[in-house]
Amino acid sequence: MRIVVNGEEAGTKEKGCALCGATWGGWYEEVEGERLFFCCHVCAREFINMLNKLKQATGWDRVDELVINGDYYRGRNCEARHGERSLSFYVKFGEDAEVTTFRILSENH
Amino acid sequence: MPICPACEIKLDSWRSVTDHMSERAQRSDPAHVMWLNRNLSLREMTKEELEERLEAFFSGELKPWIISRFIEKFYGEKPHPFMVAMQNPSREVLLGYVIEHQHFLVNWVRILSKIVYETEELPVIRYELGNITTEFVGTESSPAHYELLLRMGESLGMKREKILSTPPLKGTVEAINTWRKLSQRHWVETMAAMHSLELVAHKNLRRYGARIHYFNERILDSQDFPEAVKNFLREGYEADQYHAEEALDLVERYAVDQERVKVTVLKSFDAFSKYLLSRLERAWSLEAEVIA
Ligand SMILES: [Zn+2]
Ligand SMILES: [Zn+2]
């Protein structure tokens, strides 16, 4: 999966956390067969919960590309791609890393 | 005295705080990593750089420090989305404001009462009771902000009973819980945590570098908004700057542990940001109701 966070590729220690883009810490999680880097386990949980929500909303079995823009203060506007299909959504998390808001902005699938 | 802004352990120097924080960050401890991400940098730093940045971050007199941090978080390069929405607010955005804010205001006066209970300083007691009066009780000549808020909601077509019976969204509940936790601290810290939030409507914040005002001031003279909306916004516009400034002067006067006050204020700002997003989310769900 190609991941872009606030304009920069992410998902490795060098490039940054797959959810927030930070290079602090060193938490790894296997997601869709790939070993992704996160700054902490909260970001990892949030990422996985968001991905599950996305798959649930679209019926996709995998995600090819995920572009995330935003942060804790603004919430996150995302664009996900699966082959030719795409979905734009806004996501926000609660204090237990759960998805509290998942708002579909536009869809093409 | 140097303090870890994440877990609040006190240490003898910023060097020791740096050692402690980088050790926690290396272990991916969420509280420490998040604090660094939100306040200093997303990019991992060397210990030398981190020490320098930490010390610089926490230096400065309390009141201007709080004002600067508030502007950075809410009115900086990327203003908070709620403030952006308030530049040209829809009916739903204003109603989102009303519904979530009633819960904020009730909690607000409950926490101010805690300050009154804890402090022995008469100027503080007087100040807080004055604030409770303007925000919640009102006087014969000027209705409370709480009442003006409800009238704003009514003027936008929502019944008072409907407003009062709508429970807060999760983000609002989480923020309120954070503030209630912060109210267990020394009353000066609680005061700083709460009243620094009144900077949000401060008329002169742009003088200190804010990019935009809380709302588009043309609304106050516009024919496109009901009188009750203008009355509510005008009240905050006129009152909150004195509220916030006066309270921060008192905080500065009575604060003993400056660093702890600063750390507390940052926690309150993070809760506030989450709360403001709830107002927007409420607006979205109202929009969805209209469409459906
Ligand atoms: Zn992260
Ligand atoms: Zn710590």
CSV table of C-alpha atoms and ligand atoms in Angstrom, one decimal:
chain,number,residue,atom,x,y,z
A,1,MET,CA,0.0,0.0,0.0
A,2,ARG,CA,1.3,3.4,-0.9
A,3,ILE,CA,0.8,5.8,2.0
A,4,VAL,CA,1.2,9.6,1.8
A,5,VAL,CA,0.8,11.7,4.9
A,6,ASN,CA,0.6,15.5,4.6
A,7,GLY,CA,2.3,15.4,1.2
A,8,GLU,CA,5.2,13.0,2.1
A,9,GLU,CA,5.4,9.3,1.6
A,10,ALA,CA,5.2,7.4,5.0
A,11,GLY,CA,5.3,4.0,6.6
A,12,THR,CA,8.9,3.5,7.4
A,13,LYS,CA,11.1,4.8,10.2
A,14,GLU,CA,13.0,7.1,7.8
A,15,LYS,CA,9.9,8.5,6.2
A,16,GLY,CA,7.5,8.6,9.2
A,17,CYS,CA,4.5,7.1,10.9
A,18,ALA,CA,1.9,5.7,8.5
A,19,LEU,CA,-0.8,7.7,10.3
A,20,CYS,CA,0.7,10.9,11.5
A,21,GLY,CA,4.1,11.1,9.7
A,22,ALA,CA,6.2,11.4,12.8
A,23,THR,CA,9.6,9.8,13.0
A,24,TRP,CA,9.7,9.5,16.8
A,25,GLY,CA,9.4,6.0,18.3
A,26,GLY,CA,9.5,2.6,16.7
A,27,TRP,CA,6.3,0.6,16.7
A,28,TYR,CA,5.7,-1.9,13.9
A,29,GLU,CA,2.5,-3.6,12.8
A,30,GLU,CA,1.8,-6.0,10.0
A,31,VAL,CA,-0.9,-4.5,7.9
A,32,GLU,CA,-2.1,-6.3,4.7
A,33,GLY,CA,1.1,-8.3,4.6
A,34,GLU,CA,3.3,-5.3,5.0
A,35,ARG,CA,5.4,-4.2,8.0
A,36,LEU,CA,4.4,-0.6,8.6
A,37,PHE,CA,6.1,1.8,10.9
A,38,PHE,CA,4.2,3.8,13.5
A,39,CYS,CA,5.4,6.3,16.1
A,40,CYS,CA,3.3,4.6,18.9
A,41,HIS,CA,0.7,1.9,19.3
A,42,VAL,CA,-2.1,4.5,19.4
A,43,CYS,CA,-1.4,5.6,15.9
A,44,ALA,CA,-1.1,1.9,14.8
A,45,ARG,CA,-4.6,1.1,16.4
A,46,GLU,CA,-6.1,4.2,14.8
A,47,PHE,CA,-4.7,3.3,11.4
A,48,ILE,CA,-6.0,-0.3,11.6
A,49,ASN,CA,-9.4,0.8,12.8
A,50,MET,CA,-9.6,3.4,10.0
A,51,LEU,CA,-8.7,0.7,7.4
A,52,ASN,CA,-11.3,-1.7,8.7
A,53,LYS,CA,-13.9,1.1,8.6
A,54,LEU,CA,-12.9,1.9,5.1
A,55,LYS,CA,-13.1,-1.7,3.9
A,56,GLN,CA,-16.5,-2.1,5.6
A,57,ALA,CA,-17.8,1.1,3.9
A,58,THR,CA,-16.5,0.0,0.4
A,59,GLY,CA,-16.4,-3.7,0.4
A,60,TRP,CA,-12.8,-3.6,-0.8
A,61,ASP,CA,-10.5,-6.5,0.2
A,62,ARG,CA,-7.3,-4.3,0.1
A,63,VAL,CA,-6.3,-0.7,-0.3
A,64,ASP,CA,-3.7,0.3,-2.9
A,65,GLU,CA,-3.2,3.9,-1.9
A,66,LEU,CA,-4.0,6.0,1.1
A,67,VAL,CA,-3.5,9.8,1.1
A,68,ILE,CA,-3.9,11.4,4.6
A,69,ASN,CA,-4.1,15.1,5.2
A,70,GLY,CA,-4.5,16.6,8.7
A,71,ASP,CA,-3.7,15.9,12.3
A,72,TYR,CA,-5.1,15.6,15.8
A,73,TYR,CA,-6.2,19.3,15.8
A,74,ARG,CA,-8.0,19.3,12.4
A,75,GLY,CA,-9.1,15.8,12.0
A,76,ARG,CA,-8.0,13.9,8.8
A,77,ASN,CA,-9.2,14.2,5.3
A,78,CYS,CA,-8.2,11.1,3.3
A,79,GLU,CA,-8.4,9.7,-0.2
A,80,ALA,CA,-8.2,5.9,-0.6
A,81,ARG,CA,-7.8,4.0,-3.8
A,82,HIS,CA,-8.5,0.4,-4.9
A,83,GLY,CA,-7.7,-0.2,-8.5
A,84,GLU,CA,-9.8,2.3,-10.5
A,85,ARG,CA,-12.1,3.1,-7.5
A,86,SER,CA,-11.6,5.8,-4.9
A,87,LEU,CA,-13.2,7.1,-1.8
A,88,SER,CA,-12.7,10.5,0.0
A,89,PHE,CA,-13.5,10.7,3.6
A,90,TYR,CA,-13.0,12.5,6.9
A,91,VAL,CA,-12.0,10.6,9.9
A,92,LYS,CA,-11.6,11.4,13.6
A,93,PHE,CA,-10.6,9.1,16.5
A,94,GLY,CA,-11.7,8.9,20.1
A,95,GLU,CA,-9.5,8.5,23.1
A,96,ASP,CA,-9.4,4.7,22.8
A,97,ALA,CA,-8.2,5.0,19.2
A,98,GLU,CA,-11.6,4.1,17.9
A,99,VAL,CA,-13.1,5.8,14.9
A,100,THR,CA,-15.7,8.3,16.2
A,101,THR,CA,-16.4,10.0,12.9
A,102,PHE,CA,-16.2,8.5,9.4
A,103,ARG,CA,-17.8,10.9,6.9
A,104,ILE,CA,-17.8,10.0,3.3
A,105,LEU,CA,-17.1,13.1,1.2
A,106,SER,CA,-17.2,11.6,-2.3
A,107,GLU,CA,-17.0,8.2,-3.8
A,108,ASN,CA,-16.2,6.6,-7.1
A,109,HIS,CA,-16.8,2.9,-6.8
B,1,MET,CA,11.3,23.9,37.7
B,2,PRO,CA,11.8,21.7,34.7
B,3,ILE,CA,9.0,19.2,34.2
B,4,CYS,CA,8.2,16.5,31.7
B,5,PRO,CA,5.2,17.9,29.8
B,6,ALA,CA,3.8,14.4,29.2
B,7,CYS,CA,3.9,12.6,32.5
B,8,GLU,CA,4.7,15.7,34.6
B,9,ILE,CA,7.6,14.2,36.5
B,10,LYS,CA,9.8,17.0,37.9
B,11,LEU,CA,13.5,16.9,37.2
B,12,ASP,CA,16.4,19.0,38.1
B,13,SER,CA,17.3,20.3,34.6
B,14,TRP,CA,16.1,20.4,31.0
B,15,ARG,CA,18.9,18.0,30.3
B,16,SER,CA,17.4,15.4,32.5
B,17,VAL,CA,13.9,16.1,31.1
B,18,THR,CA,15.4,15.5,27.6
B,19,ASP,CA,17.0,12.2,28.7
B,20,HIS,CA,13.7,11.1,30.2
B,21,MET,CA,11.6,12.1,27.1
B,22,SER,CA,13.9,10.6,24.5
B,23,GLU,CA,14.1,7.4,26.5
B,24,ARG,CA,10.2,7.2,26.6
B,25,ALA,CA,10.0,8.2,22.9
B,26,GLN,CA,12.4,5.5,21.9
B,27,ARG,CA,10.1,3.0,23.7
B,28,SER,CA,7.1,4.5,21.7
B,29,ASP,CA,5.3,5.7,24.8
B,30,PRO,CA,2.2,7.3,23.3
B,31,ALA,CA,1.9,10.2,25.8
B,32,HIS,CA,5.5,11.3,25.3
B,33,VAL,CA,5.5,10.8,21.5
B,34,MET,CA,2.2,12.6,21.1
B,35,TRP,CA,3.4,15.5,23.1
B,36,LEU,CA,6.5,15.9,21.0
B,37,ASN,CA,4.4,15.5,17.8
B,38,ARG,CA,1.9,18.1,18.8
B,39,ASN,CA,4.1,20.7,20.3
B,40,LEU,CA,7.7,20.5,19.1
B,41,SER,CA,8.2,18.5,15.9
B,42,LEU,CA,7.1,15.4,14.0
B,43,ARG,CA,10.8,14.9,13.2
B,44,GLU,CA,12.9,13.0,15.7
B,45,MET,CA,15.6,15.2,17.1
B,46,THR,CA,19.1,14.6,18.6
B,47,LYS,CA,19.2,15.1,22.3
B,48,GLU,CA,21.1,18.3,22.0
B,49,GLU,CA,18.5,19.8,19.7
B,50,LEU,CA,15.6,18.5,21.9
B,51,GLU,CA,17.1,20.0,25.0
B,52,GLU,CA,17.5,23.4,23.3
B,53,ARG,CA,13.9,23.3,21.9
B,54,LEU,CA,12.3,22.2,25.1
B,55,GLU,CA,14.0,24.9,27.2
B,56,ALA,CA,13.1,27.5,24.6
B,57,PHE,CA,9.5,26.2,24.3
B,58,PHE,CA,8.9,26.6,28.1
B,59,SER,CA,10.6,30.0,28.5
B,60,GLY,CA,8.7,33.3,28.7
B,61,GLU,CA,6.2,35.1,31.0
B,62,LEU,CA,3.0,33.2,31.6
B,63,LYS,CA,0.4,35.5,30.0
B,64,PRO,CA,2.2,36.3,26.6
B,65,TRP,CA,3.2,32.6,26.5
B,66,ILE,CA,-0.4,31.4,26.8
B,67,ILE,CA,-1.5,33.9,24.2
B,68,SER,CA,1.2,32.8,21.7
B,69,ARG,CA,0.5,29.1,22.2
B,70,PHE,CA,-3.2,29.7,21.7
B,71,ILE,CA,-2.6,31.6,18.5
B,72,GLU,CA,-0.3,28.9,17.2
B,73,LYS,CA,-2.8,26.1,17.9
B,74,PHE,CA,-6.0,27.8,16.7
B,75,TYR,CA,-5.2,30.9,14.6
B,76,GLY,CA,-1.9,30.1,13.1
B,77,GLU,CA,-1.0,29.0,9.5
B,78,LYS,CA,-3.7,26.4,9.5
B,79,PRO,CA,-6.5,27.8,11.6
B,80,HIS,CA,-8.9,25.4,13.3
B,81,PRO,CA,-11.6,24.1,10.9
B,82,PHE,CA,-14.4,25.4,13.2
B,83,MET,CA,-13.0,29.0,13.0
B,84,VAL,CA,-12.7,28.6,9.2
B,85,ALA,CA,-16.4,27.5,9.1
B,86,MET,CA,-17.3,30.6,11.2
B,87,GLN,CA,-16.1,32.9,8.6
B,88,ASN,CA,-19.2,32.1,6.6
B,89,PRO,CA,-21.4,30.0,8.9
B,90,SER,CA,-24.3,28.0,7.7
B,91,ARG,CA,-27.4,27.5,9.9
B,92,GLU,CA,-26.2,24.0,10.7
B,93,VAL,CA,-22.8,25.3,11.9
B,94,LEU,CA,-24.4,27.8,14.2
B,95,LEU,CA,-26.8,25.1,15.5
B,96,GLY,CA,-23.9,22.8,16.0
B,97,TYR,CA,-22.3,25.5,18.1
B,98,VAL,CA,-25.5,25.9,20.1
B,99,ILE,CA,-26.1,22.2,20.8
B,100,GLU,CA,-22.6,21.3,21.9
B,101,HIS,CA,-21.9,24.6,23.6
B,102,GLN,CA,-24.8,24.4,26.1
B,103,HIS,CA,-23.0,21.4,27.6
B,104,PHE,CA,-19.7,23.2,27.6
B,105,LEU,CA,-21.2,26.2,29.4
B,106,VAL,CA,-22.9,24.1,32.1
B,107,ASN,CA,-19.6,22.4,32.8
B,108,TRP,CA,-17.8,25.7,32.6
B,109,VAL,CA,-19.6,27.2,35.6
B,110,ARG,CA,-19.4,24.0,37.6
B,111,ILE,CA,-15.6,24.2,37.2
B,112,LEU,CA,-15.4,27.9,38.0
B,113,SER,CA,-17.3,27.1,41.2
B,114,LYS,CA,-14.6,24.6,42.1
B,115,ILE,CA,-12.0,27.5,41.8
B,116,VAL,CA,-14.2,29.6,44.1
B,117,TYR,CA,-14.3,26.8,46.6
B,118,GLU,CA,-10.6,26.2,46.5
B,119,THR,CA,-9.1,29.6,46.6
B,120,GLU,CA,-8.7,32.0,49.5
B,121,GLU,CA,-7.9,35.0,47.3
B,122,LEU,CA,-10.8,37.5,47.3
B,123,PRO,CA,-10.0,39.0,43.8
B,124,VAL,CA,-10.2,35.5,42.4
B,125,ILE,CA,-13.5,34.7,44.1
B,126,ARG,CA,-14.9,38.0,42.9
B,127,TYR,CA,-13.7,37.5,39.4
B,128,GLU,CA,-15.1,33.9,39.1
B,129,LEU,CA,-18.5,34.8,40.5
B,130,GLY,CA,-18.6,37.7,38.0
B,131,ASN,CA,-17.8,35.4,35.2
B,132,ILE,CA,-20.5,32.9,36.4
B,133,THR,CA,-23.0,35.7,36.4
B,134,THR,CA,-22.3,36.8,32.9
B,135,GLU,CA,-22.0,33.3,31.5
B,136,PHE,CA,-24.8,31.6,33.3
B,137,VAL,CA,-27.0,33.6,35.6
B,138,GLY,CA,-27.4,37.0,33.8
B,139,THR,CA,-28.7,40.2,35.3
B,140,GLU,CA,-31.9,42.2,34.7
B,141,SER,CA,-30.3,44.3,32.0
B,142,SER,CA,-28.2,41.7,30.3
B,143,PRO,CA,-29.2,38.1,29.8
B,144,ALA,CA,-26.5,35.4,30.4
B,145,HIS,CA,-24.5,34.0,27.5
B,146,TYR,CA,-26.2,30.7,28.2
B,147,GLU,CA,-29.6,32.3,27.6
B,148,LEU,CA,-28.3,34.2,24.5
B,149,LEU,CA,-27.0,30.9,23.2
B,150,LEU,CA,-30.4,29.2,23.5
B,151,ARG,CA,-32.1,32.2,21.9
B,152,MET,CA,-29.7,31.9,19.0
B,153,GLY,CA,-30.7,28.3,18.6
B,154,GLU,CA,-34.4,29.2,18.7
B,155,SER,CA,-33.9,32.0,16.1
B,156,LEU,CA,-32.4,29.4,13.8
B,157,GLY,CA,-35.6,27.3,14.1
B,158,MET,CA,-34.8,24.8,16.8
B,159,LYS,CA,-37.1,24.4,19.8
B,160,ARG,CA,-35.5,25.1,23.2
B,161,GLU,CA,-36.7,21.7,24.5
B,162,LYS,CA,-35.1,20.0,21.5
B,163,ILE,CA,-31.8,21.8,22.2
B,164,LEU,CA,-31.8,21.1,25.9
B,165,SER,CA,-32.7,17.4,25.4
B,166,THR,CA,-29.9,16.7,22.8
B,167,PRO,CA,-27.0,14.9,24.5
B,168,PRO,CA,-23.4,16.0,23.7
B,169,LEU,CA,-21.3,14.2,21.1
B,170,LYS,CA,-18.5,11.9,22.2
B,171,GLY,CA,-15.8,14.5,21.4
B,172,THR,CA,-17.6,17.0,23.7
B,173,VAL,CA,-17.9,14.4,26.4
B,174,GLU,CA,-14.2,13.5,26.2
B,175,ALA,CA,-13.2,17.2,26.3
B,176,ILE,CA,-15.5,17.9,29.3
B,177,ASN,CA,-14.0,14.9,31.1
B,178,THR,CA,-10.5,16.3,30.5
B,179,TRP,CA,-11.5,19.6,32.0
B,180,ARG,CA,-13.1,18.0,35.0
B,181,LYS,CA,-9.8,16.1,35.5
B,182,LEU,CA,-7.8,19.3,35.2
B,183,SER,CA,-10.1,20.9,37.8
B,184,GLN,CA,-8.6,18.5,40.4
B,185,ARG,CA,-5.4,20.5,40.2
B,186,HIS,CA,-4.3,23.6,42.1
B,187,TRP,CA,-6.9,26.3,41.5
B,188,VAL,CA,-4.4,28.6,39.6
B,189,GLU,CA,-3.8,25.8,37.1
B,190,THR,CA,-7.6,25.3,36.7
B,191,MET,CA,-8.0,29.0,36.2
B,192,ALA,CA,-5.4,29.0,33.5
B,193,ALA,CA,-6.8,25.9,31.8
B,194,MET,CA,-10.3,27.4,31.6
B,195,HIS,CA,-9.9,31.1,31.1
B,196,SER,CA,-7.1,30.8,28.4
B,197,LEU,CA,-9.9,29.3,26.3
B,198,GLU,CA,-11.7,32.7,26.4
B,199,LEU,CA,-9.0,34.0,24.2
B,200,VAL,CA,-10.9,32.3,21.4
B,201,ALA,CA,-13.1,35.4,20.9
B,202,HIS,CA,-10.5,38.0,21.9
B,203,LYS,CA,-11.1,41.0,19.6
B,204,ASN,CA,-7.4,42.0,19.5
B,205,LEU,CA,-5.8,38.6,18.9
B,206,ARG,CA,-4.8,39.7,15.4
B,207,ARG,CA,-2.6,42.3,17.0
B,208,TYR,CA,-0.6,39.3,18.5
B,209,GLY,CA,-0.4,37.5,15.1
B,210,ALA,CA,-3.7,35.7,14.6
B,211,ARG,CA,-4.6,35.2,11.0
B,212,ILE,CA,-8.4,35.4,11.4
B,213,HIS,CA,-10.9,36.4,14.0
B,214,TYR,CA,-13.2,33.8,15.6
B,215,PHE,CA,-16.0,34.7,13.2
B,216,ASN,CA,-16.4,37.1,10.3
B,217,GLU,CA,-17.2,40.4,12.0
B,218,ARG,CA,-19.3,41.5,9.1
B,219,ILE,CA,-22.0,39.1,10.5
B,220,LEU,CA,-22.6,41.7,13.2
B,221,ASP,CA,-23.9,44.2,10.7
B,222,SER,CA,-25.3,41.8,8.2
B,223,GLN,CA,-29.0,41.4,7.3
B,224,ASP,CA,-28.5,37.7,6.6
B,225,PHE,CA,-28.5,36.6,10.2
B,226,PRO,CA,-31.2,36.7,12.8
B,227,GLU,CA,-30.8,39.3,15.6
B,228,ALA,CA,-30.4,36.6,18.2
B,229,VAL,CA,-27.3,35.3,16.4
B,230,LYS,CA,-25.7,38.7,16.3
B,231,ASN,CA,-26.6,39.3,19.9
B,232,PHE,CA,-24.9,36.1,21.0
B,233,LEU,CA,-21.8,36.7,18.9
B,234,ARG,CA,-21.6,40.3,19.9
B,235,GLU,CA,-21.6,39.4,23.6
B,236,GLY,CA,-18.6,37.2,23.3
B,237,TYR,CA,-16.9,39.7,21.1
B,238,GLU,CA,-17.3,42.4,23.7
B,239,ALA,CA,-16.9,40.4,26.9
B,240,ASP,CA,-14.4,37.6,26.4
B,241,GLN,CA,-11.4,39.8,25.8
B,242,TYR,CA,-11.8,41.4,29.3
B,243,HIS,CA,-12.6,38.0,30.8
B,244,ALA,CA,-9.5,36.3,29.4
B,245,GLU,CA,-7.1,39.1,30.0
B,246,GLU,CA,-8.2,39.8,33.5
B,247,ALA,CA,-8.1,36.1,34.4
B,248,LEU,CA,-4.6,35.6,32.9
B,249,ASP,CA,-3.4,38.6,34.9
B,250,LEU,CA,-4.7,36.9,38.1
B,251,VAL,CA,-3.1,33.6,37.0
B,252,GLU,CA,0.2,35.4,36.5
B,253,ARG,CA,-0.1,37.1,39.9
B,254,TYR,CA,-0.8,33.9,41.9
B,255,ALA,CA,1.0,31.2,39.9
B,256,VAL,CA,3.8,29.6,41.8
B,257,ASP,CA,4.8,26.8,39.5
B,258,GLN,CA,4.9,28.4,36.0
B,259,GLU,CA,5.9,25.2,34.1
B,260,ARG,CA,3.1,23.2,35.6
B,261,VAL,CA,0.6,25.9,34.6
B,262,LYS,CA,1.9,25.9,31.1
B,263,VAL,CA,1.7,22.1,30.9
B,264,THR,CA,-1.9,22.2,32.2
B,265,VAL,CA,-2.9,24.9,29.6
B,266,LEU,CA,-1.6,22.7,26.8
B,267,LYS,CA,-3.8,19.8,27.9
B,268,SER,CA,-6.7,22.2,28.0
B,269,PHE,CA,-6.0,23.4,24.4
B,270,ASP,CA,-5.9,19.8,23.1
B,271,ALA,CA,-9.3,19.2,24.7
B,272,PHE,CA,-10.6,22.4,23.3
B,273,SER,CA,-9.6,21.5,19.8
B,274,LYS,CA,-11.4,18.2,20.1
B,275,TYR,CA,-14.5,20.0,21.4
B,276,LEU,CA,-14.5,22.5,18.5
B,277,LEU,CA,-14.5,19.6,16.0
B,278,SER,CA,-17.6,18.3,17.7
B,279,ARG,CA,-19.4,21.5,16.9
B,280,LEU,CA,-18.6,20.9,13.3
B,281,GLU,CA,-19.6,17.2,13.4
B,282,ARG,CA,-22.9,18.2,14.9
B,283,ALA,CA,-23.4,20.6,12.0
B,284,TRP,CA,-22.6,17.8,9.5
B,285,SER,CA,-25.2,15.5,11.1
B,286,LEU,CA,-27.8,18.2,11.0
B,287,GLU,CA,-27.0,18.7,7.3
B,288,ALA,CA,-27.4,15.0,6.7
B,289,GLU,CA,-30.8,15.1,8.4
B,290,VAL,CA,-32.0,17.9,6.1
B,291,ILE,CA,-30.9,15.9,3.0
B,292,ALA,CA,-32.5,12.7,4.3
C,1,ZN,ZN,2.0,8.5,14.6
C,2,ZN,ZN,7.5,11.9,31.1
